[in-house]
CSV table of C-alpha atoms and ligand atoms in Angstrom, one decimal:
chain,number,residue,atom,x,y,z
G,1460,UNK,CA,-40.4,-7.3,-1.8
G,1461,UNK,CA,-38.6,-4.3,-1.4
G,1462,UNK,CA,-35.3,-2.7,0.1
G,1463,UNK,CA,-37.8,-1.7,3.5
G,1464,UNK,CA,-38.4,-5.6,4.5
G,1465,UNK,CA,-34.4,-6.1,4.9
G,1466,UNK,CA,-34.0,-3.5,7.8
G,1467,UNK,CA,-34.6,-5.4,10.5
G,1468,UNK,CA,-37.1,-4.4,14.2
G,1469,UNK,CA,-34.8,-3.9,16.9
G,1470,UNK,CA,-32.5,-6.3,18.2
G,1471,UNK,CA,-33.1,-7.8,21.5
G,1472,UNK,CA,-30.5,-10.0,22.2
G,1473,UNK,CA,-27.2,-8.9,23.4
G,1474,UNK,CA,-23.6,-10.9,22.3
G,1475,UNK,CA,-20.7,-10.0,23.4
G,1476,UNK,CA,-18.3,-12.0,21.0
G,1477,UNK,CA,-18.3,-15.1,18.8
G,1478,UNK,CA,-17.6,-16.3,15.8
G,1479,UNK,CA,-19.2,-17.6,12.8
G,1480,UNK,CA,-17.7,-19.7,9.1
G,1481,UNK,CA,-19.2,-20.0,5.9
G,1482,UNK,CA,-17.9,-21.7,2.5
G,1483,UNK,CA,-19.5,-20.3,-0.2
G,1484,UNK,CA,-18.8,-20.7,-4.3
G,1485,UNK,CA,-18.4,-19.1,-7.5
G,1486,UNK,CA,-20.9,-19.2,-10.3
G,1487,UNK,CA,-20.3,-19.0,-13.6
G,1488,UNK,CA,-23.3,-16.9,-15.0
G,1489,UNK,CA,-24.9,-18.5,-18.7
G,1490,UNK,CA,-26.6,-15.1,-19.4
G,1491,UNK,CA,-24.2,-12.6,-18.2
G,1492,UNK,CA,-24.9,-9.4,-16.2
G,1493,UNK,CA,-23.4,-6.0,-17.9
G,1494,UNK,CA,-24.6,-2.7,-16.4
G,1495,UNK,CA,-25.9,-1.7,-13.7
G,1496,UNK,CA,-27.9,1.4,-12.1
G,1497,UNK,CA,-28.6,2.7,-8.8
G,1498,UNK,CA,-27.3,0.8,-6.2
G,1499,UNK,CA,-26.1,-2.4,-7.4
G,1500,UNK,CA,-29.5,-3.2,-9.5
G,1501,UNK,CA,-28.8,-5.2,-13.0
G,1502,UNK,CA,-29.7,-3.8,-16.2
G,1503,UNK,CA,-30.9,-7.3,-17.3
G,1504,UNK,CA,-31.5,-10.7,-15.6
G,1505,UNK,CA,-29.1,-13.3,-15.5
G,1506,UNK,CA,-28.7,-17.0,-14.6
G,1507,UNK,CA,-26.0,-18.9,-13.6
G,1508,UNK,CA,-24.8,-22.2,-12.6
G,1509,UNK,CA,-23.4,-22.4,-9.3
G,1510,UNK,CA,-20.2,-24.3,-8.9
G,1511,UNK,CA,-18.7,-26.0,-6.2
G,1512,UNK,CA,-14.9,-26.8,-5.9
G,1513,UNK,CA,-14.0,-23.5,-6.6
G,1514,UNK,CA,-14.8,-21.4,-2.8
G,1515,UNK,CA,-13.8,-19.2,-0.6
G,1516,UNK,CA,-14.0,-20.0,3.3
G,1517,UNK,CA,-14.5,-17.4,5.7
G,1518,UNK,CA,-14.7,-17.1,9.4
G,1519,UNK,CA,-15.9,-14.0,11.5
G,1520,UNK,CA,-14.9,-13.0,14.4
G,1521,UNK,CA,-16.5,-10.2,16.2
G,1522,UNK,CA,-16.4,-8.5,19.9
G,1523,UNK,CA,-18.2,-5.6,21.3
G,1524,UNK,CA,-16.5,-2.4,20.0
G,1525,UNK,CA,-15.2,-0.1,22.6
G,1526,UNK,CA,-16.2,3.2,20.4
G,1527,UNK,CA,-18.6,2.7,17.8
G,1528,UNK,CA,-17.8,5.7,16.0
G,1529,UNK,CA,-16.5,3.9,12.7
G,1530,UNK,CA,-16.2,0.3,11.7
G,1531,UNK,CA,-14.3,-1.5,12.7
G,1532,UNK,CA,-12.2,-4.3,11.2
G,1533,UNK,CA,-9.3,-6.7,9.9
G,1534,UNK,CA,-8.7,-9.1,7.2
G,1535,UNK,CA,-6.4,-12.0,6.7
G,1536,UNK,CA,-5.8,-13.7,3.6
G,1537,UNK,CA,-4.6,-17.4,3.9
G,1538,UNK,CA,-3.4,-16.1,7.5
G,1539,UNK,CA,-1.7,-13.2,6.4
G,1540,UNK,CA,-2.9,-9.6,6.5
G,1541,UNK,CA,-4.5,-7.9,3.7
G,1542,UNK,CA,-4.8,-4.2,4.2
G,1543,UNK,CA,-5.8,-4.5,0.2
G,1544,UNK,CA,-8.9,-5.5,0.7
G,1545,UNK,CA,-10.0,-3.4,3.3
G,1546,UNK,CA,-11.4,-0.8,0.7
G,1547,UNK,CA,-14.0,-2.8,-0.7
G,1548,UNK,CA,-15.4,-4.4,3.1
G,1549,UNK,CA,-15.3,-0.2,4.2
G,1550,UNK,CA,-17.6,0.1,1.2
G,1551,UNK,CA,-19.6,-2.9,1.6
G,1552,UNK,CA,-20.2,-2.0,5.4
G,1553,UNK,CA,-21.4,1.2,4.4
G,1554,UNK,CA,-23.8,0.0,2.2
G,1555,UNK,CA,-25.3,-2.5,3.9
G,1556,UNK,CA,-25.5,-0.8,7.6
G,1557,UNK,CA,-28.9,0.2,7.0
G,1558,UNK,CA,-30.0,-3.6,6.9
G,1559,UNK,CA,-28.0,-5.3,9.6
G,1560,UNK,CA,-27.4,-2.1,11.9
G,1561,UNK,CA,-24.9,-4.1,14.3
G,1562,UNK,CA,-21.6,-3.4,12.2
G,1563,UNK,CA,-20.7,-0.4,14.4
G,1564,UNK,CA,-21.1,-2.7,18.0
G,1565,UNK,CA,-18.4,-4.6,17.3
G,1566,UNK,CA,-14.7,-5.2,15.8
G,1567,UNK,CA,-14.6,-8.1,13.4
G,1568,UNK,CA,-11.6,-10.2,12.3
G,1569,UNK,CA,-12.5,-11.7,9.1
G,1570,UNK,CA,-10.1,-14.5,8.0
G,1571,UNK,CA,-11.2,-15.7,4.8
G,1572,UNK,CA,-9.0,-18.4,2.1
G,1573,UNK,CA,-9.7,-19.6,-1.5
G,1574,UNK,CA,-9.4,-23.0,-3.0
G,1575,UNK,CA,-8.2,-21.4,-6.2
G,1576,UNK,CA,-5.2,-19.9,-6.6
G,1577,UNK,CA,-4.9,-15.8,-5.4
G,1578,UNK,CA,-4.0,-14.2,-8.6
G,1579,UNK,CA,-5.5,-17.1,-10.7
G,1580,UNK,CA,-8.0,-14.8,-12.7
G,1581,UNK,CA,-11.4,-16.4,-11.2
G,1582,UNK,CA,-13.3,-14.1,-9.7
G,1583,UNK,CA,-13.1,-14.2,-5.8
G,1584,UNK,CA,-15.8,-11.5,-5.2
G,1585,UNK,CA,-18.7,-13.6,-5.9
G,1586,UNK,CA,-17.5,-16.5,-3.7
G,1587,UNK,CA,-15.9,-14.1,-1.0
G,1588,UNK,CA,-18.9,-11.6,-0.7
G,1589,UNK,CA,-21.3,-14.0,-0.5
G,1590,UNK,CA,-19.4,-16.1,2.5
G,1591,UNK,CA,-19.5,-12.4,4.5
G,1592,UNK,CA,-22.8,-11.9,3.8
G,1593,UNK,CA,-23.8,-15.2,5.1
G,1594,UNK,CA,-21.4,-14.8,8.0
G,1595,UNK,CA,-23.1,-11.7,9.2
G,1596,UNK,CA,-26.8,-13.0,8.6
G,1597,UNK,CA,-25.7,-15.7,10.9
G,1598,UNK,CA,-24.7,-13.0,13.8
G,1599,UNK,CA,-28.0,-11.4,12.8
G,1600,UNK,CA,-30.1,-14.0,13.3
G,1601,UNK,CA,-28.4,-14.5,17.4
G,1602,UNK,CA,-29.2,-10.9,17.6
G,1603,UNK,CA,-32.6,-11.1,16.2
G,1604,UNK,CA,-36.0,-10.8,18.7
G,1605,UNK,CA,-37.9,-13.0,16.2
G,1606,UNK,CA,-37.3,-16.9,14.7
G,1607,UNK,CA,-35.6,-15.7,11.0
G,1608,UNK,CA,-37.1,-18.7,8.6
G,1609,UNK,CA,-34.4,-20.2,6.5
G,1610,UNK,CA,-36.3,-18.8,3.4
G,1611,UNK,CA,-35.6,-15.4,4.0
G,1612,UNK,CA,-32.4,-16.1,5.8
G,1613,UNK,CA,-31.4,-16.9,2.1
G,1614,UNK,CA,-32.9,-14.1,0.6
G,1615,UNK,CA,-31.5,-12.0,2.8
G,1616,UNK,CA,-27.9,-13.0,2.5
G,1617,UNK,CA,-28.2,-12.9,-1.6
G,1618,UNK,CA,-29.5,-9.4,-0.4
G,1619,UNK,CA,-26.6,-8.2,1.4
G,1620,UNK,CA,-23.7,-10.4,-1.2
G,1621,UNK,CA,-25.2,-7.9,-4.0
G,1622,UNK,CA,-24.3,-5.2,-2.3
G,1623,UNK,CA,-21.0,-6.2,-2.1
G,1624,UNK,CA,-20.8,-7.7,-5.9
G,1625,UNK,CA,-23.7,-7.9,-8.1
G,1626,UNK,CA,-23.0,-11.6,-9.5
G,1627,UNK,CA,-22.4,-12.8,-5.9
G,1628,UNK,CA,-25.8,-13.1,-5.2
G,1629,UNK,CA,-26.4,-15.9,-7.2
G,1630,UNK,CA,-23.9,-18.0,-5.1
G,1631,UNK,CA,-25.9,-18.2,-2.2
G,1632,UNK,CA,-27.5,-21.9,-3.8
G,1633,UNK,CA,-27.4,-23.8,-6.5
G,1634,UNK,CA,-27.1,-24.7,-9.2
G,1635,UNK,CA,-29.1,-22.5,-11.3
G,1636,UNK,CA,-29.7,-19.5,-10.3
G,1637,UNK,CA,-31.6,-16.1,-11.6
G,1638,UNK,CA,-31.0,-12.4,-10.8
G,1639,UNK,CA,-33.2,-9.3,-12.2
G,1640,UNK,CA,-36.5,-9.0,-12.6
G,1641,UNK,CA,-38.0,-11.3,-15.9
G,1642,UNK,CA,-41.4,-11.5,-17.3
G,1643,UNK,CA,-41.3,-15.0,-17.6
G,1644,UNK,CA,-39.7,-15.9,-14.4
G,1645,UNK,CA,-42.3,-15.6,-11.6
G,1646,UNK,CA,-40.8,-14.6,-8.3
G,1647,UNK,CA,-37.7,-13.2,-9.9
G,1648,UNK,CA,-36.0,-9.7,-8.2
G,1649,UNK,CA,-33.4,-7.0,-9.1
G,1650,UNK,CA,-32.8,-7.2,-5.4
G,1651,UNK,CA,-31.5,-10.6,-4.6
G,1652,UNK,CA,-31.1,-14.1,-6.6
G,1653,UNK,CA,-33.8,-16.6,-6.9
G,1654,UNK,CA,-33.7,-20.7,-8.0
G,1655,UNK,CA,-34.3,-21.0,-11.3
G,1656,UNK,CA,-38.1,-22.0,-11.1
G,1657,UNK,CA,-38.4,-24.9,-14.3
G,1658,UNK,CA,-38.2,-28.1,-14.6
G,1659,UNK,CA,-34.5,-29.3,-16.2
G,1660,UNK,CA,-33.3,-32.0,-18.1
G,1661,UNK,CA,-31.0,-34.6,-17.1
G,1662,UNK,CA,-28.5,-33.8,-20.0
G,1663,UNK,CA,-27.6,-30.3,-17.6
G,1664,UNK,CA,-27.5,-31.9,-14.2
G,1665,UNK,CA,-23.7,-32.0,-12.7
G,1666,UNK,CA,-23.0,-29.8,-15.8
G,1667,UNK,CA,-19.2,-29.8,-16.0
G,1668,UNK,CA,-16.9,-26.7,-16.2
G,1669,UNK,CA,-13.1,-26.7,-16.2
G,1670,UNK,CA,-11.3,-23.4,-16.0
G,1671,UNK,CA,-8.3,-23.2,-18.4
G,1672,UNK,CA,-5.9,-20.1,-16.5
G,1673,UNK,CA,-5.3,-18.2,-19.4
G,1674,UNK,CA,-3.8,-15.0,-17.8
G,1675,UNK,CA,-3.5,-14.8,-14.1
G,1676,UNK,CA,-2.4,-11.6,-13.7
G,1677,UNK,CA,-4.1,-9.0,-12.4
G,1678,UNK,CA,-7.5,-7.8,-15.0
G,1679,UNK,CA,-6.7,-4.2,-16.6
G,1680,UNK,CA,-9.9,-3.0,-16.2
G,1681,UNK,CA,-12.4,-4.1,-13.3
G,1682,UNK,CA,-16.0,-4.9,-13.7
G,1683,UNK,CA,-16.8,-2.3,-11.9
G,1684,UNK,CA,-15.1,-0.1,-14.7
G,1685,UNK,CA,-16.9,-2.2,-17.3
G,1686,UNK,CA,-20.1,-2.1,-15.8
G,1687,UNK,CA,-20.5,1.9,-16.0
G,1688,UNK,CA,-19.1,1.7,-20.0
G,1689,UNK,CA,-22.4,0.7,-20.5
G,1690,UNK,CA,-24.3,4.0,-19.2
G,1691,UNK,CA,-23.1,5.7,-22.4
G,1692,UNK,CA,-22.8,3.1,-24.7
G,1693,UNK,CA,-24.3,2.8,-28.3
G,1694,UNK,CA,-25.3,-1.1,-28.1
G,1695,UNK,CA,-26.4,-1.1,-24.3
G,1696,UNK,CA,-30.4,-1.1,-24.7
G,1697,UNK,CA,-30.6,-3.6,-27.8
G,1698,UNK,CA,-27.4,-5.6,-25.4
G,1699,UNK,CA,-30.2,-5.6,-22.2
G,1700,UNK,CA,-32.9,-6.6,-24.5
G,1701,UNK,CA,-30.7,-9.5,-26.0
G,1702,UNK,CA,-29.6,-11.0,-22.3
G,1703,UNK,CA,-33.8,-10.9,-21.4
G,1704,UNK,CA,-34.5,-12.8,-24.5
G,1705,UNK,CA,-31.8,-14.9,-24.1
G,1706,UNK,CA,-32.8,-16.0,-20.9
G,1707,UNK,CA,-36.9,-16.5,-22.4
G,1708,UNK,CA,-35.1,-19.0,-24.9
G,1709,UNK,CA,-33.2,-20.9,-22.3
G,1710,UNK,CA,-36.2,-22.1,-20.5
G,1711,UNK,CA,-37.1,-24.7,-22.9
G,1712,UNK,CA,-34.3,-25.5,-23.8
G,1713,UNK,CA,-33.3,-26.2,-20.1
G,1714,UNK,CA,-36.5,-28.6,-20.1
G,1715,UNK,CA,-35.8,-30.4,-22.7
G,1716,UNK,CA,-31.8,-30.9,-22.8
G,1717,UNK,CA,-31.5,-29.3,-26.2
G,1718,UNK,CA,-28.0,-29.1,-26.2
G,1719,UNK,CA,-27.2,-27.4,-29.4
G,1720,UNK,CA,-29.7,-24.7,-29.0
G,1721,UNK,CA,-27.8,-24.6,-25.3
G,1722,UNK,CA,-24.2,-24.2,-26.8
G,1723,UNK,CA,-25.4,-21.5,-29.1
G,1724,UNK,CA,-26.9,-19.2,-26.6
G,1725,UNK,CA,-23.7,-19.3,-24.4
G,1726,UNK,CA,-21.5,-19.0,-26.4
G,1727,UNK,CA,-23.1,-15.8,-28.3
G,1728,UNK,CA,-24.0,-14.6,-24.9
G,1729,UNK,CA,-20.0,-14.7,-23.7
G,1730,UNK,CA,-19.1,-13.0,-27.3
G,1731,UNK,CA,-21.4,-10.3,-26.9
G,1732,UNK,CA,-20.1,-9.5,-23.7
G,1733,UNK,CA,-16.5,-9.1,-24.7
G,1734,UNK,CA,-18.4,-7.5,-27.5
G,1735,UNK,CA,-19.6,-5.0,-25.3
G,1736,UNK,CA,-16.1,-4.4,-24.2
G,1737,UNK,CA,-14.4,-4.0,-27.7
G,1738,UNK,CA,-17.7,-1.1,-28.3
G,1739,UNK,CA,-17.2,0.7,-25.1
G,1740,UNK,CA,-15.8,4.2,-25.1
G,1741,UNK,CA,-12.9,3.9,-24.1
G,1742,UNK,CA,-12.7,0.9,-25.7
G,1743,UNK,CA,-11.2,-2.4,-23.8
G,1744,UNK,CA,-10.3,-6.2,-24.8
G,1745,UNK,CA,-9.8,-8.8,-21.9
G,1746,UNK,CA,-9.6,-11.8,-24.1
G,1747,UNK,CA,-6.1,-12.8,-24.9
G,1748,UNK,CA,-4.1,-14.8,-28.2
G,1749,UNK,CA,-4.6,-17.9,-26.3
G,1750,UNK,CA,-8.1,-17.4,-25.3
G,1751,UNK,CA,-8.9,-16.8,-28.9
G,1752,UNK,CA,-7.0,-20.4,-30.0
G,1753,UNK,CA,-8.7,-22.2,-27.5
G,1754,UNK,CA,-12.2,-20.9,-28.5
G,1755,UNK,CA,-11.2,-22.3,-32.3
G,1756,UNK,CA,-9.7,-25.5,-31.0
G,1757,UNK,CA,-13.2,-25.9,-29.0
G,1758,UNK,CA,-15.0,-25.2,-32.1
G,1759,UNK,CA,-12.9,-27.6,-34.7
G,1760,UNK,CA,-13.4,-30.4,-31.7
G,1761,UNK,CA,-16.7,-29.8,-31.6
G,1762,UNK,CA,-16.9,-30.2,-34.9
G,1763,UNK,CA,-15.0,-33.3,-35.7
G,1764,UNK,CA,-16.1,-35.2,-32.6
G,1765,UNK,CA,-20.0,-33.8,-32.6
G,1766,UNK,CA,-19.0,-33.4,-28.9
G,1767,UNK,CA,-21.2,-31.2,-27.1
G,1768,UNK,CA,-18.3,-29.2,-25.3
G,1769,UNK,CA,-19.0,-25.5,-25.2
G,1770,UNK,CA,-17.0,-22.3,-23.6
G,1771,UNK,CA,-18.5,-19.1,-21.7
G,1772,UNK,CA,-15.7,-16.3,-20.5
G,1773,UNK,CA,-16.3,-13.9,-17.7
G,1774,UNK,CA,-14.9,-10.3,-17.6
G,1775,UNK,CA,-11.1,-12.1,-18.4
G,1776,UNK,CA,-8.8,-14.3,-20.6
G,1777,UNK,CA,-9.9,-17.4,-18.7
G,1778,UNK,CA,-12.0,-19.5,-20.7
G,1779,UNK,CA,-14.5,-21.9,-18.7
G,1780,UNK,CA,-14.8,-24.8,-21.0
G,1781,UNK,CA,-19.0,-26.1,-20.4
G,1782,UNK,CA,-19.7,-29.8,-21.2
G,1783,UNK,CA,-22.5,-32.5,-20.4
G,1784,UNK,CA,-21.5,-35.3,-17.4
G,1785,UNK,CA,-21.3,-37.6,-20.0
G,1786,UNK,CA,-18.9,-36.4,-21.8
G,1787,UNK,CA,-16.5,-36.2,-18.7
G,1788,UNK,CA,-13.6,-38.3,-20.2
G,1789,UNK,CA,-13.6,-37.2,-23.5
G,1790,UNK,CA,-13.8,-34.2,-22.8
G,1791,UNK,CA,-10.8,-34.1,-20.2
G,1792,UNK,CA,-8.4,-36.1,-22.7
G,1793,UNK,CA,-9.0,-33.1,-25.2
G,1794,UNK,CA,-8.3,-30.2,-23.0
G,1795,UNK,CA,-5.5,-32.4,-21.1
G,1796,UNK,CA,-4.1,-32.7,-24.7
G,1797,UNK,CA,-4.9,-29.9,-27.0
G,1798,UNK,CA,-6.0,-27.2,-24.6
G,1799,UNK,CA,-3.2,-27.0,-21.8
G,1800,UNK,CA,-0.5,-26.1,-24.1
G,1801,UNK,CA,-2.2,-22.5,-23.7
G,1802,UNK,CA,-2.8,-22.2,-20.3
G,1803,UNK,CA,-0.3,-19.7,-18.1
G,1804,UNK,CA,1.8,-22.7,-16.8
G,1805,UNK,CA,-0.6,-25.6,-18.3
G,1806,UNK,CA,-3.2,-24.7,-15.1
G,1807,UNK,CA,-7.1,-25.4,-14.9
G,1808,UNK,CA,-9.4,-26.3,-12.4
G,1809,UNK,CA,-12.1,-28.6,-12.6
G,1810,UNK,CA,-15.4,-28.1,-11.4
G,1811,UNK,CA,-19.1,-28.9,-11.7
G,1812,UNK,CA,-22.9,-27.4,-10.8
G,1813,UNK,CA,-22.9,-27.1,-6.9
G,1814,UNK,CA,-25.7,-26.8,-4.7
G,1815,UNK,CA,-24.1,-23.0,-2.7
G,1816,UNK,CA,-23.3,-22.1,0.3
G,1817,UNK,CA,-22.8,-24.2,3.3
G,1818,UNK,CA,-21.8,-23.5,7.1
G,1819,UNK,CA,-19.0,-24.8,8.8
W,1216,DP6,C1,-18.9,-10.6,-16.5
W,1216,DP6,O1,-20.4,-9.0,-10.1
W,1216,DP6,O2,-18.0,-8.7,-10.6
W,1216,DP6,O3,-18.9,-11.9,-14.6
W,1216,DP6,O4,-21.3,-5.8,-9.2
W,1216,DP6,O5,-19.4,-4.4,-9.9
W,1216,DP6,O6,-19.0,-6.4,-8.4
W,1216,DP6,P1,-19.8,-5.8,-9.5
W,1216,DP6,O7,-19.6,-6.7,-10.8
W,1216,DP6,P2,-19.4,-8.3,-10.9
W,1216,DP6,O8,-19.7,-8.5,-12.5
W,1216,DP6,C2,-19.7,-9.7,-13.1
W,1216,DP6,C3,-19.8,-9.6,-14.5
W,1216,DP6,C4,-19.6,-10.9,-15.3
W,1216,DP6,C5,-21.0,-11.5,-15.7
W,1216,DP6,C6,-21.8,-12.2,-14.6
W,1216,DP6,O9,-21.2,-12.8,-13.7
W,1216,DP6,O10,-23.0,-12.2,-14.8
């Protein structure tokens, strides 16, 4: 597939107003994404699992435009108006115009909320760009001449979220899912995010994650920032190679719920990331003290206990602590008892593997 089969044949359906709501989640990616090129097209393939309680709502409200000169649009967060935001969606609607040409028609209201926190460190883009994407897909498809199959409905929307935030195309479903092209993964795209194809072992189903808040302040260098370190940087090609053969190793371990071949790929995979980071030019650490003494604590748990607890990071302090369904309670007494102390105000949230989007 390419970029062509997203522009859509001519509408024939007129609306004059509505509205549309999605929820849609975070993911927490297991082999991360770093770099990018053109627009929005990942240096390497990555997977994630998608999670569930942590989501963003978001309901659309459209009516025909009375000039349709610019777009045109507001957002509320939590009921409030965020004219902060408004930057990114003027971006995003210019990027994805081409594909669902009916932004212009109409003025939108999009009211949108998280279940985490604002200012709690977890990515919202991924859960937030997704639920517009989907939002507008669904106004698409009452536009559209022809039936749209829910197959490509999906595809589609991963489309679209990608433009808005590379990593949010894997939220559209659950609960593993694969972005960028891979050899061994058939059916895999740069374009959009696919289900992970292979069969997986019980050990990773309802795979837990709880998110220890370890700074929720605002991140002193975006992704987007990150992301372009690596057009220049000495590491990047051997770092892309890494991620793809990280990936090829994860398949069977997936199938056959090797844990411990599991923990070791994450965790090097969320080191090399912030590794990436610490070898930029200019040079950049997110991880903080406390991020640092959790990791050790995880690892001196681990290794007393032979608990099969594990930690990835994203581009942040947080630390998403990953462990087995099984080891639910155990798990939860430790971090209730030895990993709190270093959260920003003894917060986490936690979560678990989530099947993606739904509509409201
Ligand atoms: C470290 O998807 O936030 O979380 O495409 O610029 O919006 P943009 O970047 P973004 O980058 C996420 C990076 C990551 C790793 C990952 O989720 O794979």
């Amino acid at each position: 597939m390419t970029e062509a089969h997203f522009i859509p044949q001519p509408y024939t359906k007129t609306l004059e107003n509505g509205s549309v709501s999605w929820q849609s989640p975070s993911n927490i990616a297991l082999v991360k994404y770093w770099g990018k090129y053109g627009e929005q097209l990942p240096k390497n393939a990555s997977i994630s699992f998608t999670l569930s309680n942590c989501h963003t709502k978001t309901t659309l409200s459209f009516e025909k435009a009375t000039s349709t000169e610019d777009f045109q649009f507001e957002v509320y967060l939590d009921g409030k108006k965020e004219e902060g935001f408004e930057p990114k969606i003027q971006k995003f609607f210019e990027r994805i115009e081409r594909y669902v040409p009916f932004l212009k028609d109409y003025k939108f209201k999009i009211e949108t909320s998280n279940s985490f926190p604002h200012s709690s460190g977890i990515a919202s883009s991924a859960s937030g760009m997704s639920a517009l994407a989907l939002c507008l897909l669904s106004i698409e498809k009452q536009l559209a001449s022809e039936e749209i199959s829910k197959e490509f409905f999906n595809k589609k929307a991963s489309f679209l979220a990608r433009l808005g935030s590379g990593s949010a195309c894997r939220s559209i479903k659950g609960p593993l899912i694969v972005w960028g092209k891979h050899a061994d993964i058939e059916g895999s795209s740069n374009l959009f995010g696919t289900k992970y194809p292979f069969e997986v072992h019980d050990n990773f189903k309802n795979y837990q994650d709880t998110i220890l808040l370890v700074d929720k302040g605002e991140k002193q260098v975006s992704s987007t920032i990150g992301h372009n370190l690596m057009h220049d940087h000495p590491f990047s090609e051997q770092r892309f190679q890494q991620a793809n053969d990280n990936l090829s190793k994860l398949i069977p371990v997936l199938k056959e719920g090797n844990i411990s071949k599991f923990i070791k790929i994450i965790e090097s995979e969320a080191l090399s990331l912030h590794a990436m980071m610490m070898t930029s030019m200019p040079y950049f650490i997110l991880m903080k003290p406390n991020t640092l003494e959790i990791i050790n604590r995880i690892w001196n748990f681990r290794k007393e206990t032979k608990s099969n607890v594990c930690f990835t990071l994203d581009a942040g302090a947080n630390v998403h602590v990953l462990y087995p369904e099984a080891e639910k309670e155990t798990v939860s007494t430790f971090i209730e008892a030895e990993l709190k102390p270093f959260c920003k105000n003894g917060e986490y949230i936690h979560d678990q593997t989530g099947n993606g989007s739904t509509t409201l």
